[in-house]
Amino acid sequence: MPHSTELFQRSAYAADMAQQLLRPSALQLNLRSGVFLSGIRRVGKTTFLRQDLVPALEALGALVIYVDLWSDRSKNPSALVLEAVRQTLVELQSPGSGLLQRLKGLSLGAVGLSFSFQVDGLGSPGGATLAQAVVELVELAKVDVVLMVDEVQHATFSDDGIHLLHAIKAARDAVNPRPDMPGHFIFLGTGSHKSLVTEMASRRTQPFSGAVAADYQVLGEDFVSWQLERIRASTPGARLPSLACASRGFHSLGHRPEELLKALVQLQNTSMAPDPAFELICQTLASTVADVELRQLDELGPLARLLFDRIAAAPERGATGLFRTQALADYSGAMHARVDAPQVQGTVDKLVSAHLIMRAGHGLYQIADPFLRQVWREHKALSSHKAAP
């Protein structure tokens, strides 16, 4: 997969992650149990996976199968994954295919692989299981196989998805513990719903309980510098903020590349000095983005806003005691109606499903997107200041 000069390359981050996944140190062997990478929406995760991480894994000799569970919502998760696996196996069976040519340096030859099962029947009643297919793939291709499932949390929303996760776990267990295997099977699940993705690795009821949960590393000042230089080179005379100001603005926009570019475009239509103008633009955009995200609170009702406010006001590690007697009394007083624990639990569950809050531990809740927490707190501070005599 070639790099594009139109996209920012995160080669070092990708190379480090690929090294850990495929050639882990003794302290990193738990990565072979599975890795769940989470990050908020619109911060460049999918771009990183496809543009940077897949090539980095392939450069180390791995065979990567990438699936996006959001690519076709009319299909269930297992259908999407099995379809991607079948396509890979068909390519490896086909002499002269691009995938076979890429792996030819690994002594596969040009005639294609021959599997003991019907590829078309993979996953169907009477056909080969995913575990059987992965075992043969590793044995014949003699490579590490990486299954990368983007927006993996959607697998938790249906029985089909849960069955898929069990099938992937069975494939992992069929390959990785065997000392005679010429490669390993690595599962990487990524998603934008941090709470659900984290729970997939931490909850005992989940198939991948005990796997590794990690946070996606958001873009930083090096990306901001690249974007500024790109504009400067293509548009001589463009109005641009200083790198320090642009980096602060990018942070205030939740590290979202699209919003940074939008702010830089708006800067071209101002007559103010670039830095103060850019700061003002970012503040306005951040508020607008937050308003769109938080509109769901209005739909969920006043109790949702009270709970969100309580969690946002708590220390960064999160809020506890949402169901205590005093908390229930506070909600009841604010709403002028009795609020009980089941009501709170129901609303908390809705807030989690809406990606607004996340469970960070037993009885511990955090705002899912730190950007929203920051904007909410700024709005509260401004309201308090205006209300002061």
CSV table of N, CA and C in Angstrom, one decimal, residues 230-318:
chain,number,residue,atom,x,y,z
A,230,ARG,N,2.8,22.6,4.3
A,230,ARG,CA,2.1,22.1,3.1
A,230,ARG,C,1.4,23.3,2.5
A,231,ILE,N,0.7,24.1,3.4
A,231,ILE,CA,-0.1,25.2,2.9
A,231,ILE,C,0.9,26.3,2.4
A,232,ARG,N,2.0,26.5,3.2
A,232,ARG,CA,2.9,27.6,2.8
A,232,ARG,C,3.5,27.3,1.4
A,233,ALA,N,3.8,26.0,1.2
A,233,ALA,CA,4.4,25.6,-0.1
A,233,ALA,C,3.5,25.7,-1.3
A,234,SER,N,2.2,25.4,-1.0
A,234,SER,CA,1.2,25.4,-2.1
A,234,SER,C,0.5,26.7,-2.3
A,235,THR,N,0.5,27.5,-1.3
A,235,THR,CA,-0.2,28.8,-1.3
A,235,THR,C,0.7,29.9,-0.8
A,236,PRO,N,1.6,30.4,-1.6
A,236,PRO,CA,2.4,31.5,-1.2
A,236,PRO,C,1.6,32.7,-0.7
A,237,GLY,N,2.0,33.3,0.4
A,237,GLY,CA,1.2,34.5,0.9
A,237,GLY,C,0.0,34.1,1.8
A,238,ALA,N,-0.2,32.8,2.0
A,238,ALA,CA,-1.3,32.4,2.9
A,238,ALA,C,-1.1,33.0,4.3
A,239,ARG,N,-2.2,33.4,4.9
A,239,ARG,CA,-2.1,33.9,6.3
A,239,ARG,C,-2.1,32.6,7.2
A,240,LEU,N,-1.0,32.5,8.0
A,240,LEU,CA,-0.8,31.4,8.9
A,240,LEU,C,-0.4,31.8,10.3
A,241,PRO,N,-0.9,31.1,11.3
A,241,PRO,CA,-0.5,31.4,12.7
A,241,PRO,C,0.9,30.8,12.9
A,242,SER,N,1.4,31.2,14.0
A,242,SER,CA,2.7,30.6,14.4
A,242,SER,C,2.5,29.1,14.8
A,243,LEU,N,3.6,28.3,14.8
A,243,LEU,CA,3.4,26.9,15.1
A,243,LEU,C,2.9,26.7,16.5
A,244,ALA,N,3.4,27.5,17.5
A,244,ALA,CA,2.9,27.4,18.9
A,244,ALA,C,1.4,27.7,19.0
A,245,CYS,N,1.0,28.8,18.3
A,245,CYS,CA,-0.5,29.1,18.3
A,245,CYS,C,-1.3,28.0,17.6
A,246,ALA,N,-0.8,27.5,16.5
A,246,ALA,CA,-1.5,26.5,15.7
A,246,ALA,C,-1.6,25.2,16.5
A,247,SER,N,-0.6,24.9,17.3
A,247,SER,CA,-0.6,23.7,18.1
A,247,SER,C,-1.6,23.8,19.2
A,248,ARG,N,-1.7,25.0,19.9
A,248,ARG,CA,-2.6,25.2,20.9
A,248,ARG,C,-4.1,25.1,20.3
A,249,GLY,N,-4.3,25.7,19.2
A,249,GLY,CA,-5.6,25.6,18.5
A,249,GLY,C,-6.0,24.1,18.2
A,250,PHE,N,-5.0,23.4,17.7
A,250,PHE,CA,-5.2,22.0,17.3
A,250,PHE,C,-5.7,21.2,18.6
A,251,HIS,N,-5.0,21.5,19.7
A,251,HIS,CA,-5.3,20.8,20.9
A,251,HIS,C,-6.8,21.2,21.4
A,252,SER,N,-7.1,22.5,21.2
A,252,SER,CA,-8.4,22.9,21.6
A,252,SER,C,-9.5,22.3,20.8
A,253,LEU,N,-9.1,21.9,19.6
A,253,LEU,CA,-10.1,21.3,18.6
A,253,LEU,C,-10.1,19.8,18.8
A,254,GLY,N,-9.6,19.3,19.8
A,254,GLY,CA,-9.6,17.8,20.1
A,254,GLY,C,-8.7,17.0,19.2
A,255,HIS,N,-7.7,17.6,18.6
A,255,HIS,CA,-6.7,16.9,17.8
A,255,HIS,C,-7.4,16.3,16.5
A,256,ARG,N,-8.4,17.0,16.0
A,256,ARG,CA,-9.1,16.6,14.8
A,256,ARG,C,-8.6,17.3,13.6
A,257,PRO,N,-7.9,16.6,12.7
A,257,PRO,CA,-7.3,17.2,11.5
A,257,PRO,C,-8.3,18.0,10.7
A,258,GLU,N,-9.5,17.5,10.5
A,258,GLU,CA,-10.4,18.2,9.6
A,258,GLU,C,-10.8,19.6,10.2
A,259,GLU,N,-10.9,19.7,11.5
A,259,GLU,CA,-11.2,21.0,12.2
A,259,GLU,C,-10.0,21.9,12.1
A,260,LEU,N,-8.8,21.4,12.2
A,260,LEU,CA,-7.6,22.3,12.0
A,260,LEU,C,-7.6,22.9,10.7
A,261,LEU,N,-7.8,22.1,9.6
A,261,LEU,CA,-7.8,22.6,8.3
A,261,LEU,C,-9.0,23.7,8.1
A,262,LYS,N,-10.1,23.4,8.7
A,262,LYS,CA,-11.2,24.3,8.6
A,262,LYS,C,-10.9,25.7,9.2
A,263,ALA,N,-10.2,25.6,10.3
A,263,ALA,CA,-9.8,26.8,11.0
A,263,ALA,C,-8.8,27.6,10.2
A,264,LEU,N,-7.8,26.9,9.5
A,264,LEU,CA,-6.8,27.6,8.7
A,264,LEU,C,-7.5,28.2,7.5
A,265,VAL,N,-8.5,27.6,6.9
A,265,VAL,CA,-9.2,28.1,5.8
A,265,VAL,C,-9.9,29.4,6.2
A,266,GLN,N,-10.6,29.4,7.4
A,266,GLN,CA,-11.3,30.5,7.8
A,266,GLN,C,-10.4,31.7,8.1
A,267,LEU,N,-9.2,31.4,8.5
A,267,LEU,CA,-8.2,32.4,8.8
A,267,LEU,C,-7.9,33.3,7.6
A,268,GLN,N,-8.0,32.7,6.4
A,268,GLN,CA,-7.7,33.5,5.2
A,268,GLN,C,-8.7,34.6,5.0
A,269,ASN,N,-9.8,34.6,5.6
A,269,ASN,CA,-10.9,35.6,5.4
A,269,ASN,C,-10.9,36.6,6.5
A,270,THR,N,-9.9,36.7,7.3
A,270,THR,CA,-9.9,37.7,8.4
A,270,THR,C,-8.8,38.8,8.1
A,271,SER,N,-9.0,39.9,8.8
A,271,SER,CA,-8.0,41.0,8.6
A,271,SER,C,-7.2,41.2,9.9
A,272,MET,N,-7.6,40.5,11.0
A,272,MET,CA,-6.9,40.5,12.3
A,272,MET,C,-5.5,39.9,12.1
A,273,ALA,N,-4.6,40.2,13.1
A,273,ALA,CA,-3.3,39.5,13.1
A,273,ALA,C,-3.6,38.0,13.2
A,274,PRO,N,-2.7,37.2,12.5
A,274,PRO,CA,-3.0,35.7,12.4
A,274,PRO,C,-3.2,35.0,13.8
A,275,ASP,N,-2.3,35.2,14.7
A,275,ASP,CA,-2.4,34.5,16.0
A,275,ASP,C,-3.7,34.7,16.8
A,276,PRO,N,-4.0,36.0,17.1
A,276,PRO,CA,-5.3,36.2,17.8
A,276,PRO,C,-6.5,35.8,17.0
A,277,ALA,N,-6.4,36.0,15.7
A,277,ALA,CA,-7.6,35.6,14.9
A,277,ALA,C,-7.8,34.1,14.9
A,278,PHE,N,-6.7,33.4,14.8
A,278,PHE,CA,-6.7,31.9,14.8
A,278,PHE,C,-7.2,31.4,16.1
A,279,GLU,N,-6.8,32.0,17.2
A,279,GLU,CA,-7.3,31.6,18.5
A,279,GLU,C,-8.8,31.7,18.6
A,280,LEU,N,-9.3,32.9,18.2
A,280,LEU,CA,-10.7,33.1,18.2
A,280,LEU,C,-11.5,32.1,17.3
A,281,ILE,N,-11.0,31.9,16.1
A,281,ILE,CA,-11.6,30.9,15.2
A,281,ILE,C,-11.7,29.5,15.9
A,282,CYS,N,-10.6,29.1,16.5
A,282,CYS,CA,-10.6,27.8,17.1
A,282,CYS,C,-11.6,27.7,18.3
A,283,GLN,N,-11.6,28.8,19.1
A,283,GLN,CA,-12.6,28.8,20.2
A,283,GLN,C,-14.0,28.6,19.6
A,284,THR,N,-14.3,29.3,18.6
A,284,THR,CA,-15.7,29.3,18.0
A,284,THR,C,-15.9,27.9,17.4
A,285,LEU,N,-15.0,27.3,16.7
A,285,LEU,CA,-15.1,26.0,16.1
A,285,LEU,C,-15.3,24.9,17.1
A,286,ALA,N,-14.5,25.0,18.2
A,286,ALA,CA,-14.5,24.0,19.3
A,286,ALA,C,-15.9,24.0,19.9
A,287,SER,N,-16.4,25.2,20.1
A,287,SER,CA,-17.8,25.4,20.7
A,287,SER,C,-18.8,24.8,19.8
A,288,THR,N,-18.7,25.0,18.5
A,288,THR,CA,-19.6,24.5,17.5
A,288,THR,C,-19.6,23.0,17.4
A,289,VAL,N,-18.4,22.4,17.4
A,289,VAL,CA,-18.2,20.9,17.4
A,289,VAL,C,-18.8,20.3,18.6
A,290,ALA,N,-18.5,20.9,19.8
A,290,ALA,CA,-19.0,20.4,21.0
A,290,ALA,C,-20.6,20.5,21.1
A,291,ASP,N,-21.1,21.6,20.5
A,291,ASP,CA,-22.6,21.7,20.5
A,291,ASP,C,-23.2,20.6,19.7
A,292,VAL,N,-22.6,20.2,18.6
A,292,VAL,CA,-23.1,19.1,17.8
A,292,VAL,C,-23.1,17.8,18.5
A,293,GLU,N,-21.9,17.6,19.2
A,293,GLU,CA,-21.7,16.3,19.9
A,293,GLU,C,-22.7,16.2,21.1
A,294,LEU,N,-22.9,17.4,21.8
A,294,LEU,CA,-23.7,17.4,23.0
A,294,LEU,C,-25.2,17.5,22.8
A,295,ARG,N,-25.5,17.7,21.5
A,295,ARG,CA,-27.0,17.8,21.2
A,295,ARG,C,-27.7,16.5,21.7
A,296,GLN,N,-27.0,15.4,21.7
A,296,GLN,CA,-27.6,14.1,22.2
A,296,GLN,C,-28.0,14.2,23.6
A,297,LEU,N,-27.4,15.1,24.4
A,297,LEU,CA,-27.8,15.2,25.8
A,297,LEU,C,-29.2,15.8,25.9
A,298,ASP,N,-29.6,16.7,25.0
A,298,ASP,CA,-30.9,17.3,25.0
A,298,ASP,C,-31.9,16.2,24.7
A,299,GLU,N,-31.5,15.2,23.8
A,299,GLU,CA,-32.4,14.2,23.4
A,299,GLU,C,-32.6,13.2,24.6
A,300,LEU,N,-31.6,13.0,25.4
A,300,LEU,CA,-31.6,12.0,26.5
A,300,LEU,C,-32.3,12.6,27.7
A,301,GLY,N,-32.5,13.9,27.8
A,301,GLY,CA,-33.3,14.5,28.9
A,301,GLY,C,-32.4,15.1,30.0
A,302,PRO,N,-33.1,15.8,31.0
A,302,PRO,CA,-32.4,16.6,32.0
A,302,PRO,C,-31.6,15.7,32.9
A,303,LEU,N,-32.0,14.5,33.2
A,303,LEU,CA,-31.1,13.6,34.1
A,303,LEU,C,-29.8,13.3,33.4
A,304,ALA,N,-29.8,13.2,32.1
A,304,ALA,CA,-28.6,12.9,31.4
A,304,ALA,C,-27.6,14.1,31.5
A,305,ARG,N,-28.2,15.3,31.4
A,305,ARG,CA,-27.3,16.5,31.6
A,305,ARG,C,-26.8,16.6,33.0
A,306,LEU,N,-27.6,16.3,34.0
A,306,LEU,CA,-27.1,16.3,35.4
A,306,LEU,C,-25.9,15.3,35.6
A,307,LEU,N,-26.1,14.1,35.0
A,307,LEU,CA,-25.1,13.1,35.2
A,307,LEU,C,-23.8,13.5,34.4
A,308,PHE,N,-24.0,14.0,33.2
A,308,PHE,CA,-22.8,14.4,32.4
A,308,PHE,C,-22.1,15.6,33.1
A,309,ASP,N,-22.8,16.5,33.7
A,309,ASP,CA,-22.2,17.6,34.4
A,309,ASP,C,-21.4,17.2,35.6
A,310,ARG,N,-22.0,16.2,36.3
A,310,ARG,CA,-21.3,15.7,37.6
A,310,ARG,C,-20.0,15.0,37.2
A,311,ILE,N,-20.0,14.2,36.1
A,311,ILE,CA,-18.8,13.5,35.7
A,311,ILE,C,-17.8,14.5,35.1
A,312,ALA,N,-18.2,15.5,34.4
A,312,ALA,CA,-17.3,16.4,33.8
A,312,ALA,C,-16.7,17.3,34.9
A,313,ALA,N,-17.4,17.5,36.0
A,313,ALA,CA,-16.8,18.4,37.0
A,313,ALA,C,-15.9,17.6,37.9
A,314,ALA,N,-15.9,16.3,37.8
A,314,ALA,CA,-15.0,15.4,38.7
A,314,ALA,C,-13.5,15.5,38.2
A,315,PRO,N,-12.6,15.0,39.1
A,315,PRO,CA,-11.2,15.0,38.7
A,315,PRO,C,-11.0,14.2,37.4
A,316,GLU,N,-9.9,14.3,36.7
A,316,GLU,CA,-9.7,13.7,35.4
A,316,GLU,C,-9.9,12.1,35.5
A,317,ARG,N,-9.5,11.5,36.6
A,317,ARG,CA,-9.6,10.1,36.7
A,317,ARG,C,-11.1,9.6,36.7
A,318,GLY,N,-12.0,10.5,36.9
A,318,GLY,CA,-13.4,10.1,36.8
A,318,GLY,C,-14.3,10.4,38.0
